[in-house]
Every structure is written in structure tokens, then in C-alpha cells.
mmCIF file of C-alpha atoms in Angstrom:
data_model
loop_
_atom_site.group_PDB
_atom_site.id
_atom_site.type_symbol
_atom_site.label_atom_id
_atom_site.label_comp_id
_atom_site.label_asym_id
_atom_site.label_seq_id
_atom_site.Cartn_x
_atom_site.Cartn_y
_atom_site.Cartn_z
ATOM 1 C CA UNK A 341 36.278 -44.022 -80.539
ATOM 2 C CA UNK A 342 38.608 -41.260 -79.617
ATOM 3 C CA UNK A 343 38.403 -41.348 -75.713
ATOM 4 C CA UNK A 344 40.160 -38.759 -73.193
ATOM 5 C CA UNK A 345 41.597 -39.558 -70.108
ATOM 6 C CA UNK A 346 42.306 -36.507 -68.864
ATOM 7 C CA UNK A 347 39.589 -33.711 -68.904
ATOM 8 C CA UNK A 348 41.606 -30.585 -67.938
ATOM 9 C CA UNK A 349 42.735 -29.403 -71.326
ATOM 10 C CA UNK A 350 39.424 -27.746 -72.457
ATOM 11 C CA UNK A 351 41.192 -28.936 -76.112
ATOM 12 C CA UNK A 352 41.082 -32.286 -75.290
ATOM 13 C CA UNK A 353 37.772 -32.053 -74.390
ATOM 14 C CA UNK A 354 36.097 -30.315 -77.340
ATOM 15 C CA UNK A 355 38.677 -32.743 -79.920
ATOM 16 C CA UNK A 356 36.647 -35.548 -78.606
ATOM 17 C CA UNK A 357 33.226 -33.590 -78.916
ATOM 18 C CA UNK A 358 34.132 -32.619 -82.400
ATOM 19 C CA UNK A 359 35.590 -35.706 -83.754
ATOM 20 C CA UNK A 360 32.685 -37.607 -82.283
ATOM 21 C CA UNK A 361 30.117 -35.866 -84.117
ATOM 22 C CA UNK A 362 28.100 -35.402 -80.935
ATOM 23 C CA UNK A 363 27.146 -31.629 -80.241
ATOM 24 C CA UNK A 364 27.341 -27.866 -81.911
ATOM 25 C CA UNK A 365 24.840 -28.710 -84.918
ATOM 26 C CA UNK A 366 23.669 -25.849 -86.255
ATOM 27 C CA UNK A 367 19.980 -26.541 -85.579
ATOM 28 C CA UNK A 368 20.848 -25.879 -82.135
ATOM 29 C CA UNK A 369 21.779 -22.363 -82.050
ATOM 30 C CA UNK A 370 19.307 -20.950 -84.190
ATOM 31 C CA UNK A 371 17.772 -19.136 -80.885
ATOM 32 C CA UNK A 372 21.367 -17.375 -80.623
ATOM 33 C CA UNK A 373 22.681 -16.106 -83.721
ATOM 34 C CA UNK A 374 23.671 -12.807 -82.346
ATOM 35 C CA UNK A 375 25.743 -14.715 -79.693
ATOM 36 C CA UNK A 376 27.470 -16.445 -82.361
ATOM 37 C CA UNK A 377 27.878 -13.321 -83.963
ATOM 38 C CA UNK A 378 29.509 -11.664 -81.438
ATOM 39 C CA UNK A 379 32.050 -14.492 -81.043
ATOM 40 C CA UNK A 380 32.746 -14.586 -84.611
ATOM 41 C CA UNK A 381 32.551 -18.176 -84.897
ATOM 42 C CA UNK A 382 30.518 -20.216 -87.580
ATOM 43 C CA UNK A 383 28.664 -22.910 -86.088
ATOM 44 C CA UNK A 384 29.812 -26.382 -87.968
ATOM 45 C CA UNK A 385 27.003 -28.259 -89.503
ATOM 46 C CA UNK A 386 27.093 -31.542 -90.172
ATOM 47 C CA UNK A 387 29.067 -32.316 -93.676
ATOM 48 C CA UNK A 388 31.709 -29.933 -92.759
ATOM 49 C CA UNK A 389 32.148 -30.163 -88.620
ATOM 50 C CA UNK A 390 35.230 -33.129 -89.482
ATOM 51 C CA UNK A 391 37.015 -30.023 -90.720
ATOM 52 C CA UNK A 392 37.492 -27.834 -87.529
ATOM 53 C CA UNK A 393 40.901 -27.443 -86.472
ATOM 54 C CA UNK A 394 41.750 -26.704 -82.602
ATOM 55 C CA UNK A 395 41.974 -22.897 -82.925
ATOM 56 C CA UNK A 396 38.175 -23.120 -82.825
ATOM 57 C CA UNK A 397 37.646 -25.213 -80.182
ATOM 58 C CA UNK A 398 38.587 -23.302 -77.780
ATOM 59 C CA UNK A 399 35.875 -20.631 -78.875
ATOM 60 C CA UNK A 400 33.468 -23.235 -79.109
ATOM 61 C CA UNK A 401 33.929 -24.170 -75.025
ATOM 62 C CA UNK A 402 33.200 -20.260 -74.740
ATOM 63 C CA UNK A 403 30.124 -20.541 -76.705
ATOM 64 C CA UNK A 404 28.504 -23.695 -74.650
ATOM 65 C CA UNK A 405 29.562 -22.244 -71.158
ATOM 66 C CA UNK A 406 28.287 -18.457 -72.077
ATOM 67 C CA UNK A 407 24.841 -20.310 -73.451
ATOM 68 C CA UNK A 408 24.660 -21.942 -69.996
ATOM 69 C CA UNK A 409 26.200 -19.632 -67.467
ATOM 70 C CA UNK A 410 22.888 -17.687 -66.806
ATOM 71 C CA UNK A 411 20.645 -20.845 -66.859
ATOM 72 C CA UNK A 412 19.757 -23.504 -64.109
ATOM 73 C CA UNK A 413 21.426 -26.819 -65.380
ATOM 74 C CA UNK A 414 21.028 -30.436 -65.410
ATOM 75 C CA UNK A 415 24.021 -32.616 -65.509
ATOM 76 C CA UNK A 416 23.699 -36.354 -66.886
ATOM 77 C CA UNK A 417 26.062 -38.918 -65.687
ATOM 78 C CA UNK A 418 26.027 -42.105 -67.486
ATOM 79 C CA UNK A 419 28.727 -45.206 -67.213
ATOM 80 C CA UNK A 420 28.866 -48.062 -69.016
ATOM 81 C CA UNK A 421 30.571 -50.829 -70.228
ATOM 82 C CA UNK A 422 32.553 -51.118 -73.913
ATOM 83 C CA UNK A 423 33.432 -53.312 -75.821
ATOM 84 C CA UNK A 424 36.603 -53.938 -74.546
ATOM 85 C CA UNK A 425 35.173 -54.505 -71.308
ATOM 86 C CA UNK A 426 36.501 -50.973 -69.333
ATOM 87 C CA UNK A 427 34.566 -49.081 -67.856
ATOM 88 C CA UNK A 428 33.504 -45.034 -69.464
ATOM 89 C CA UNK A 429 31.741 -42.811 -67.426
ATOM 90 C CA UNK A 430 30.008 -39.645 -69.803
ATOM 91 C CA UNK A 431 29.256 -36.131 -68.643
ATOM 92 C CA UNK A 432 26.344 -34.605 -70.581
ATOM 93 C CA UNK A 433 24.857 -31.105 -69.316
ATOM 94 C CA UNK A 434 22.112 -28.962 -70.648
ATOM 95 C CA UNK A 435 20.169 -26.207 -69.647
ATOM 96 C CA UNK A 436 16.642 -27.444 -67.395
ATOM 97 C CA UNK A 437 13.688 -26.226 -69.155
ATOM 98 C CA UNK A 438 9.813 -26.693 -67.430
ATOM 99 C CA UNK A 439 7.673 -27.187 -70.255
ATOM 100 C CA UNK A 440 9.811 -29.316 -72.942
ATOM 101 C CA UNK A 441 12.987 -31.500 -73.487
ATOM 102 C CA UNK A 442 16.260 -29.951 -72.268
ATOM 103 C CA UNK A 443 18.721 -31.123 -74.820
ATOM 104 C CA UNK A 444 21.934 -32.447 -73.684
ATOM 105 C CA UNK A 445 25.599 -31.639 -74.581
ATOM 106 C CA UNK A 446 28.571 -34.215 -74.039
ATOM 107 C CA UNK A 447 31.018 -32.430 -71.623
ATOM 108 C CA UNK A 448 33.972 -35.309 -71.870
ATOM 109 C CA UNK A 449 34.292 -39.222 -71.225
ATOM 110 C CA UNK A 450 36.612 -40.617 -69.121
ATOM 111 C CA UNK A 451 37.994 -44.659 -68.704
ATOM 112 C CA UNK A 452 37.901 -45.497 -64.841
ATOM 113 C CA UNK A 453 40.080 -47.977 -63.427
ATOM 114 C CA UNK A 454 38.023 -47.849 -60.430
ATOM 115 C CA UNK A 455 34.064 -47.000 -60.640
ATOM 116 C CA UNK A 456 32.963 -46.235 -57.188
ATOM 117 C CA UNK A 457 30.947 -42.856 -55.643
ATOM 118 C CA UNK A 458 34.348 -41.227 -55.407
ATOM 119 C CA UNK A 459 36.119 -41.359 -58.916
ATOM 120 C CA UNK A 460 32.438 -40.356 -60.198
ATOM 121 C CA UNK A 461 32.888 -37.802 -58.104
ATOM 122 C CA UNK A 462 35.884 -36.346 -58.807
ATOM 123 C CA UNK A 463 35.127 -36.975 -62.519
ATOM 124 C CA UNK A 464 31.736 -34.331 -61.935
ATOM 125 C CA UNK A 465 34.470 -31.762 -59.983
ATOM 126 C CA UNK A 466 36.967 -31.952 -62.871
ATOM 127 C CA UNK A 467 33.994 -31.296 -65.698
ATOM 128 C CA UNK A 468 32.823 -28.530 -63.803
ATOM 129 C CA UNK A 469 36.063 -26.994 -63.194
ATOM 130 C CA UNK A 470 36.776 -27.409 -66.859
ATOM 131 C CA UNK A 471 33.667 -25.371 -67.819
ATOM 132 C CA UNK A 472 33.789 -22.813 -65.589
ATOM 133 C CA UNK A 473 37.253 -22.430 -63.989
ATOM 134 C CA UNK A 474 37.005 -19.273 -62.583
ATOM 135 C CA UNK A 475 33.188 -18.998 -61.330
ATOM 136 C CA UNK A 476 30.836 -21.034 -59.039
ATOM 137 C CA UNK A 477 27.819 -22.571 -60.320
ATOM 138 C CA UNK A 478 26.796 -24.705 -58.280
ATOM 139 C CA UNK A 479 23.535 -22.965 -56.928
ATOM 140 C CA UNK A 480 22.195 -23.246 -60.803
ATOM 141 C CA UNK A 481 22.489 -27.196 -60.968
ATOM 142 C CA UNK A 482 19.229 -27.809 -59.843
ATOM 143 C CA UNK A 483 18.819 -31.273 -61.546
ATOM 144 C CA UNK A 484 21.094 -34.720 -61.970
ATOM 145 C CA UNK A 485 20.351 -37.220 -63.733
ATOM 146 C CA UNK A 486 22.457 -41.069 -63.042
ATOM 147 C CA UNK A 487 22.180 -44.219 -63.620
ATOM 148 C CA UNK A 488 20.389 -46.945 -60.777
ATOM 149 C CA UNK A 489 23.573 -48.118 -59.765
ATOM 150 C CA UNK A 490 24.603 -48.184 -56.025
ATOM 151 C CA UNK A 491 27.590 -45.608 -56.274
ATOM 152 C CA UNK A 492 25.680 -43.536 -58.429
ATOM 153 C CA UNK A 493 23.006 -43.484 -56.060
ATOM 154 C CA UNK A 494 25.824 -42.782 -53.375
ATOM 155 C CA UNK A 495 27.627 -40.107 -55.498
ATOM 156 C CA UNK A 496 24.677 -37.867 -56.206
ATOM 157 C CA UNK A 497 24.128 -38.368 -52.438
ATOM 158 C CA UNK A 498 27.372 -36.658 -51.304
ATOM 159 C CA UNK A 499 27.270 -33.989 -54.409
ATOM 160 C CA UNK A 500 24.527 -32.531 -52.850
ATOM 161 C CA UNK A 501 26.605 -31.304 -50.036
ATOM 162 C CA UNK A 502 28.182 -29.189 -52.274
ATOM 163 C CA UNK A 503 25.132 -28.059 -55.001
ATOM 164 C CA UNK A 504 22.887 -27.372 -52.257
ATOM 165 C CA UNK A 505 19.867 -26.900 -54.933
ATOM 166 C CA UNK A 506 20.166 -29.939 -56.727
ATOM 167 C CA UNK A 507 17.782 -32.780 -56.371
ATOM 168 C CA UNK A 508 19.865 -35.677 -57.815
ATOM 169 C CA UNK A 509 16.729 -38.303 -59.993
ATOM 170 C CA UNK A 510 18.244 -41.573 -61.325
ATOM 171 C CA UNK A 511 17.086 -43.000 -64.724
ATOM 172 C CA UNK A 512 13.093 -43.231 -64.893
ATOM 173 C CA UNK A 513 13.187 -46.279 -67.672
ATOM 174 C CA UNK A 514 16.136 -47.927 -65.778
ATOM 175 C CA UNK A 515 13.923 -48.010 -62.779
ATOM 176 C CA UNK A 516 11.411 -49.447 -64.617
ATOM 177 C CA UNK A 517 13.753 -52.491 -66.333
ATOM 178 C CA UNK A 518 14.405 -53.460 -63.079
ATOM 179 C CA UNK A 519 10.660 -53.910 -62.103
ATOM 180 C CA UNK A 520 10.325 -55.703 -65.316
ATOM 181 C CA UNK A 521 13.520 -57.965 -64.229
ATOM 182 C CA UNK A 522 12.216 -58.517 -60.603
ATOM 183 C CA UNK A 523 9.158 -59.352 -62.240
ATOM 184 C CA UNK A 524 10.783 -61.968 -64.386
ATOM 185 C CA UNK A 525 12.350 -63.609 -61.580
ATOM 186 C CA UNK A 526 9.683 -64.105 -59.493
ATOM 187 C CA UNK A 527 7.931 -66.489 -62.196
ATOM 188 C CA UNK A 528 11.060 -68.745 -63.145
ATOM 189 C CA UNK A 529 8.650 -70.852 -64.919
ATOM 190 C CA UNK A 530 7.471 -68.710 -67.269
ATOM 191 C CA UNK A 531 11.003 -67.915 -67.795
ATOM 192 C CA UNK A 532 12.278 -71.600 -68.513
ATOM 193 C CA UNK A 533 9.291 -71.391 -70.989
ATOM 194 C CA UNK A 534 10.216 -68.198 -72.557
ATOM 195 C CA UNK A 535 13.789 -69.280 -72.966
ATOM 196 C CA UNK A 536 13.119 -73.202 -74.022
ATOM 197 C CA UNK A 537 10.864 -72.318 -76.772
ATOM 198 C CA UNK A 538 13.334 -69.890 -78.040
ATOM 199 C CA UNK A 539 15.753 -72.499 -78.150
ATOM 200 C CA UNK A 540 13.642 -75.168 -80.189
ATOM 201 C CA UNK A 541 13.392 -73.161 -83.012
ATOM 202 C CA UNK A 542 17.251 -72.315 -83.426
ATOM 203 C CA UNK A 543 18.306 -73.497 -86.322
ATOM 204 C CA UNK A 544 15.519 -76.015 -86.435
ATOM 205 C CA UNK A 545 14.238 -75.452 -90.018
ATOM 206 C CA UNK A 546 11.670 -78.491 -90.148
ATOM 207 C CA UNK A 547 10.169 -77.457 -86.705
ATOM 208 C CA UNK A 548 9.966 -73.720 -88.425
ATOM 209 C CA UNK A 549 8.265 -75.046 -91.220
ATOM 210 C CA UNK A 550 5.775 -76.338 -89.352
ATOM 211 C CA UNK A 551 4.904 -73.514 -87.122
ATOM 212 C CA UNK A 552 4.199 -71.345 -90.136
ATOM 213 C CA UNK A 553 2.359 -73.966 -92.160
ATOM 214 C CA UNK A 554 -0.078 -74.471 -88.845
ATOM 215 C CA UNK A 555 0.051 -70.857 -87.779
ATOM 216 C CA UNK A 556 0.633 -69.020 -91.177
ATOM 217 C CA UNK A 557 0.042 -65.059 -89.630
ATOM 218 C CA UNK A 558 1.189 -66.256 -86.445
ATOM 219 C CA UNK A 559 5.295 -64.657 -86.201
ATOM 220 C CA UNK A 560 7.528 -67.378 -84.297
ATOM 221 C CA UNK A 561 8.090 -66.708 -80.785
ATOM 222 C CA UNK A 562 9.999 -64.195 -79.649
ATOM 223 C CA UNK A 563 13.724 -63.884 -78.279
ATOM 224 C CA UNK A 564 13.697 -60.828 -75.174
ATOM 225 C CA UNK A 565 16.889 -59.013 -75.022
ATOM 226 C CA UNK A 566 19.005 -59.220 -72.141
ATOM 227 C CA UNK A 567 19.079 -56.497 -70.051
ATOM 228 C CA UNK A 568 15.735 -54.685 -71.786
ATOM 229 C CA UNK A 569 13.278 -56.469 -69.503
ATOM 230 C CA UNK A 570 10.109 -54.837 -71.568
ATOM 231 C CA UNK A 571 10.892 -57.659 -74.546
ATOM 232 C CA UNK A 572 10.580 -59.997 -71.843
ATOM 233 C CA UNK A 573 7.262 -58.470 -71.009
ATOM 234 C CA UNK A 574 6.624 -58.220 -74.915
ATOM 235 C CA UNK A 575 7.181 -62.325 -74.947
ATOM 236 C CA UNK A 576 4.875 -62.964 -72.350
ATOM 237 C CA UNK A 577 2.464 -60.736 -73.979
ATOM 238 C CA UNK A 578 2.975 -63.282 -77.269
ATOM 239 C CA UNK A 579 2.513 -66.397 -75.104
ATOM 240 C CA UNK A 580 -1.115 -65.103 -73.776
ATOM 241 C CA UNK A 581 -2.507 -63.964 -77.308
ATOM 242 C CA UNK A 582 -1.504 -67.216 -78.653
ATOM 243 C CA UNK A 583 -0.612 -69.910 -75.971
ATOM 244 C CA UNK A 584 -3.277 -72.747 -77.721
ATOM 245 C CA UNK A 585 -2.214 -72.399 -80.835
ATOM 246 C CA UNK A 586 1.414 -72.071 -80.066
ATOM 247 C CA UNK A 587 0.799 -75.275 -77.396
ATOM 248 C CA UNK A 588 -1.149 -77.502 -79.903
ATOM 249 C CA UNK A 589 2.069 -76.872 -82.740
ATOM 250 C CA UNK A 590 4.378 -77.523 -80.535
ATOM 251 C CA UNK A 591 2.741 -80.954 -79.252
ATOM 252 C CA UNK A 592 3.197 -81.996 -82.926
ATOM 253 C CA UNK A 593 7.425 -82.477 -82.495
ATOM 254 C CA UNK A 594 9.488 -85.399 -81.609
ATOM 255 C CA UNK A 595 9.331 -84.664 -77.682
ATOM 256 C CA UNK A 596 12.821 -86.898 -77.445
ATOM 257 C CA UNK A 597 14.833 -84.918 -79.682
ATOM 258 C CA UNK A 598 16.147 -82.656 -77.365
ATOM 259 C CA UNK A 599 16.568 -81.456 -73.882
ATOM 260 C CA UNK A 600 14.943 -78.103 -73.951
ATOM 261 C CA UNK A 601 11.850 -80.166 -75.908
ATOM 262 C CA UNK A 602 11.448 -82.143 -73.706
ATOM 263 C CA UNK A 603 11.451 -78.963 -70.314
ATOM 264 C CA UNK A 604 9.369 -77.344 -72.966
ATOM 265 C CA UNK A 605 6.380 -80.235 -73.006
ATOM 266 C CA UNK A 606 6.753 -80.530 -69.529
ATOM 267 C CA UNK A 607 6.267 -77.216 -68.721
ATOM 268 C CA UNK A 608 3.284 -76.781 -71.316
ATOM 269 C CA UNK A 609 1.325 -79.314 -69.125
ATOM 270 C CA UNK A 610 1.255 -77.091 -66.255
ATOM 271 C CA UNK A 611 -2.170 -75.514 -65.530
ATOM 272 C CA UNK A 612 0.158 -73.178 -63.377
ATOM 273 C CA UNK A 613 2.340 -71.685 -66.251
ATOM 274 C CA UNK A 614 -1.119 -70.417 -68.283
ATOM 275 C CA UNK A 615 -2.131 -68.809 -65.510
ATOM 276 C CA UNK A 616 0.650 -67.550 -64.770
ATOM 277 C CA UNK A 617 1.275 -66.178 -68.043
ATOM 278 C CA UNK A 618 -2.184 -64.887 -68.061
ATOM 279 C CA UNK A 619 -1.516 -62.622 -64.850
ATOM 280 C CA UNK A 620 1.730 -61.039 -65.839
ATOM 281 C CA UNK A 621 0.311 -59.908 -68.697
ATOM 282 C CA UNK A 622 -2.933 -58.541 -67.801
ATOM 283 C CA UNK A 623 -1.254 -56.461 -64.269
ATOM 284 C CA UNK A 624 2.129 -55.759 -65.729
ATOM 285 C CA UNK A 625 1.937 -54.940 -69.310
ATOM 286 C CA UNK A 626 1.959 -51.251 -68.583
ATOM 287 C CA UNK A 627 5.173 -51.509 -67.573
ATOM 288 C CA UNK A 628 5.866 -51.930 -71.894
ATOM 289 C CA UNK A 629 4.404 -48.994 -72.290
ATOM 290 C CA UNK A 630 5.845 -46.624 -70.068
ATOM 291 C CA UNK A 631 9.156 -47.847 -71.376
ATOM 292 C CA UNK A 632 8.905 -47.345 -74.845
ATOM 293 C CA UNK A 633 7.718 -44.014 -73.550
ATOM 294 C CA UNK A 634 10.233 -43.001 -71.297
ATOM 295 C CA UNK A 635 12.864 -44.018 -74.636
ATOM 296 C CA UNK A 636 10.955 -41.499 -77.063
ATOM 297 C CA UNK A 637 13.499 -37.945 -77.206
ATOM 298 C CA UNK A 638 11.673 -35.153 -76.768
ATOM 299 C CA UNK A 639 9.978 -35.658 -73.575
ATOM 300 C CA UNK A 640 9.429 -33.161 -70.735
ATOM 301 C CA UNK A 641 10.357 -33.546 -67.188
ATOM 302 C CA UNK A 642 6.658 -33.161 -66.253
ATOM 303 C CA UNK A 643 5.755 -35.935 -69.272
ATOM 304 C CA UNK A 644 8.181 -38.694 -67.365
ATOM 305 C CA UNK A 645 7.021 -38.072 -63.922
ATOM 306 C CA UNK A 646 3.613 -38.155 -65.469
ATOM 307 C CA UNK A 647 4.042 -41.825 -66.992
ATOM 308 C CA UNK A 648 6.472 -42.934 -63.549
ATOM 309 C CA UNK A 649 2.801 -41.903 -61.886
ATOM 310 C CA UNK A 650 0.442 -43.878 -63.688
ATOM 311 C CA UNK A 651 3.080 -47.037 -63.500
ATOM 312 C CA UNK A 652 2.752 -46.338 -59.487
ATOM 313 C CA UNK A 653 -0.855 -45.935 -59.151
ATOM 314 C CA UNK A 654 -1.476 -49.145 -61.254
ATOM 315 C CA UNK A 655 0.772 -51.105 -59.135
ATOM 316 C CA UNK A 656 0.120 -50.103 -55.756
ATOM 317 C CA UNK A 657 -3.637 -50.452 -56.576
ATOM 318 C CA UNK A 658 -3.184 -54.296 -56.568
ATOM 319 C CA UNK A 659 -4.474 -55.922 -53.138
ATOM 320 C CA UNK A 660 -2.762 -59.326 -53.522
ATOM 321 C CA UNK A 661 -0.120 -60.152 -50.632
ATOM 322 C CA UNK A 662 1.848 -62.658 -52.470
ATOM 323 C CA UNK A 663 5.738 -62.563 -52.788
ATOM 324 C CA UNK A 664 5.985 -61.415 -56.423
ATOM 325 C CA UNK A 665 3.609 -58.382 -55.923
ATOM 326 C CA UNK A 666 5.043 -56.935 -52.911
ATOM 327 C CA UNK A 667 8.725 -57.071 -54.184
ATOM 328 C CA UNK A 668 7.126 -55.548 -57.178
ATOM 329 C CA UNK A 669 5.677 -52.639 -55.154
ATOM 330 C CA UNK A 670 8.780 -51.961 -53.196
ATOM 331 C CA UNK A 671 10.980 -51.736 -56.356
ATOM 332 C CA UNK A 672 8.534 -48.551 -57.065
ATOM 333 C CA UNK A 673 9.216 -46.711 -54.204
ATOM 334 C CA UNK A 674 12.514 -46.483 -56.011
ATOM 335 C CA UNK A 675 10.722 -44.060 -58.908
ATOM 336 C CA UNK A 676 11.171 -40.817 -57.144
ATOM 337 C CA UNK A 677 13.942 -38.622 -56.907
ATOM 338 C CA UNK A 678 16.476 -39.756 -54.427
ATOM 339 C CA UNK A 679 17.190 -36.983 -51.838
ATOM 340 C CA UNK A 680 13.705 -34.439 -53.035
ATOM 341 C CA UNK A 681 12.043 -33.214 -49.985
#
């Protein structure tokens, strides 16, 4: 991946767009052909857009900061980790539209050394200053969208000094992965179950074979995905449709022939863990839902405060006083945007 580390060179920054592959398809200026006429400047489509040299690039920077100089904004900050283990931080804007999606357009990525509130920050200055060098915009950003992280939390904080109209609103499904993940570790047992199964069917071909010859339409127990706490949801979901049948199969192996069987028998004996299991499912599975939701392009502002609602009003309409429920509800009361009045 072609990655820049400096952003000032509005070159720099469009080479990476257009080697990438990432924005200026031609779908998405069909609304402004006689813009693109008037800058004389063919839009690349896909099968061609490798081909661009640098002489256009510059024209195409013209063309995304024209489209969006007369429009309220959005900006999108989003860091993660690669592969390599360093840290990128991405800066996506679009134009904020009421009634539908507001498509995005990768700005530049940067490699940070440091990732605190205050290299984001300058990071946001240097993109800005990049598309609009000579004009301030900063009364049409009425919208930022971050991650749930602490110094993103802190950077859109102290941006909105300086964009007095934007609300900043971190990310609606991260929000709701990390209900899912407080949820998971407030029932470690179900979680030891989850896990242990898992691990008795790796590579265990003979203990396969028997699950599907005693539970032929039955699929073999699922594996959730670290860091995508709705599989983990999904799995408990799979243990209360078919904990008896799964139970009886698995009462069937050689309880001494490993560790994890033997946690796994143990914990199967529990009257505690079927309950358990039973009331994750049956309060919490809407939290599956909204998540798959919240991940489908195309969605409206209004649509994802609409499904961050009903996730809220299910929750909070719980009376039960216990530990897991009230961490739960306070881990809602981080949906909302962070500094709206």
C-alpha cells in the first residue's frame, strides 16, 4: 500500500488516492457533468484510472474541493493498526446530506509515531489546509465522525474550539461492540464455554464425525471473531437454540482426553451456565441486529440514530439491578454524540 507521510503536497495526496483505487469513479459525478466540463477533465473510471499521470491530479484536488466548498461537511477520522504493526490514521470527508448516505472521499493517510489527541490533531489541520489553503471552512464542518478511542474522544473535544458548528459523534457500531464485549465479560462462564467447545473440535475429526452423524442439520459450533463482539452474541444465540442436543453429543466423548474436555463437561453441568445462556440471548440479541445494521452502506444519519434508539430503549427498559445490567446501561449513555447540546 502506497502510504504518505507527508500531506502538504496536494500531489502526494491525490498519487495515493489514485493509485489506491479509492475515490473519483465516475458514478459519482454524474450530478456534475457541467462542472467537469468546465474543468476539462475526464473523470477516470475504473479500468483506466491506473493510467492518470500527475498533471491531472492536481485538477482533480480542484474538482473535490469546488464540489465541497459550498456544502456543510463531515470529516471521518479513522486509525488503525497494519499489518506491520504501525499505526495509520485516514482522513475521509464528504458532503452531510439529511435524508440519505453522504458518501465519503479519502483525503490522505498518514503513519504516526505517536497516536495521541494532538498528532490527530494536527493531522485534521494539515488535511484541511491541504484542501483549502487559502479559505476558512470551518463554520461548514458541522459533523465528525471518530473512532471510540480515548484521544479521539479528546481530539474532537478540542477541534471544536476551532469549528464552532461541529458536533463531533464517534462510531455508532463501535459503541455497540463494546456493549457486546462488556457484555461478554460479565458472564466469563459462558465465555470459557464458548471458547472450550471451540477448541474440542479443532482438528478433532472423530469428535466431528460424531456431531454430524447425531446432529446431521445441526452446523458445528461456532468460532466469534475477536474484536466483532456480535459473533460472540451470534454463538450464544447457537448455544440456546441447541444447548440439549449440543450437551447430550458432547457427553458421548472421552471426558479425559483433554483439558478443555474436561472445563467443557464441567461447565455443561452447571444449571447456572443454561440460564445464563438463556438470558443473554433473549435481552441482548438486539444488539446483533443493530450491528449488522449499522455495517450496511447506504444508511442515513437519521436511519443510525434511529437503530442507536431502539438499542437504548430496549436496554434501559430492563429493571434488574445486577452488576452485568447496569454496566451494560452505562456503556449506552456512550451512544450519543459527544459534545451535542
Amino acid at each position: 500500500m502506497y502510504m504518505i507521510d507527508d500531506i502538504k503536497p496536494r500531489v502526494g495526496a491525490l498519487k495515493y488516492l489514485v493509485e489506491s483505487q479509492i475515490v473519483f469513479c465516475s458514478s459519482t459525478w454524474q450530478g456534475d457533468a457541467q462542472l467537469v466540463v468546465s474543468c476539462k477533465v475526464s473523470i477516470p473510471v475504473n479500468h483506466n484510472r491506473e493510467g492518470i499521470t500527475t498533471d491531472s491530479l492536481p485538477m482533480l484536488v480542484f474538482i473535490l474541493t469546488t464540489l465541497l466548498s459550498h456544502v456543510t461537511q463531515t470529516p471521518v477520522m479513522d486509525e488503525a493498526i497494519d499489518r506491520s504493526g504501525r499505526s495509520v490514521v485516514n482522513f475521509l470527508i464528504g458532503a452531510l446530506k439529511p435524508n440519505s448516505a453522504s458518501g465519503s472521499h479519502l483525503v490522505a493517510s498518514k503513519l504516526l509515531d505517536i497516536t495521541n489527541e494532538k498528532t490527530v490533531i494536527e493531522f485534521v489541520t494539515e488535511c484541511f489546509h491541504c484542501l483549502w489553503p487559502n479559505q476558512n471552512n470551518s463554520k461548514k464542518v458541522l459533523l465528525m465522525l471518530t473512532g471510540e478511542a480515548a484521544y479521539m474522544r479528546k481530539a474532537g473535544d478540542m477541534l471544536t474550539k476551532t469549528l464552532p458548528n461541529m458536533i463531533h459523534f464517534t462510531c455508532a457500531a463501535h459503541g455497540l461492540n463494546q456493549i457486546a464485549e462488556t457484555i461478554r465479560n460479565s458472564f466469563p462462564l459462558v465465555n470459557d464455554l464458548i471458547e472450550n467447545v471451540h477448541k474440542i473440535f479443532v482438528k478433532a475429526p472423530t469428535r466431528i464425525d460424531m456431531f454430524r452423524e447425531a446432529l446431521p442439520h445441526v452446523p458445528l459450533p461456532p468460532e466469534p471473531v475477536v474484536t466483532r463482539w456480535d459473533t460472540w452474541l451470534e454463538a450464544v444465540a447457537y448455544y440456546d437454540k441447541h444447548f440439549a442436543e449440543l450437551k447430550c453429543v458432547i457427553f458421548r466423548f472421552d471426558p479425559n482426553e483433554s483439558n478443555a474436555m474436561h472445563t467443557v463437561l464441567n461447565l455443561l453441568q452447571l444449571q447456572s451456565i443454561r440460564d445464563e445462556v438463556r438470558y443473554i440471548n433473549s435481552n441482548y440479541s438486539i444488539l446483533i441486529t443493530a450491528i449488522k445494521k449499522l455495517g450496511t452502506y447506504g444508511l442515513s444519519l437519521q436511519e443510525q440514530f434511529m437503530v442507536l434508539d431502539a438499542v437504548k430503549q430496549k436496554i434501559n427498559s430492563y429493571n434488574s439491578h445486577d452488576a452485568s445490567t447496569l454496566d451494560v446501561k452505562r456503556e449506552c449513555e456512550f451512544l450519543k454524540p459527544i459534545n451535542a447540546q
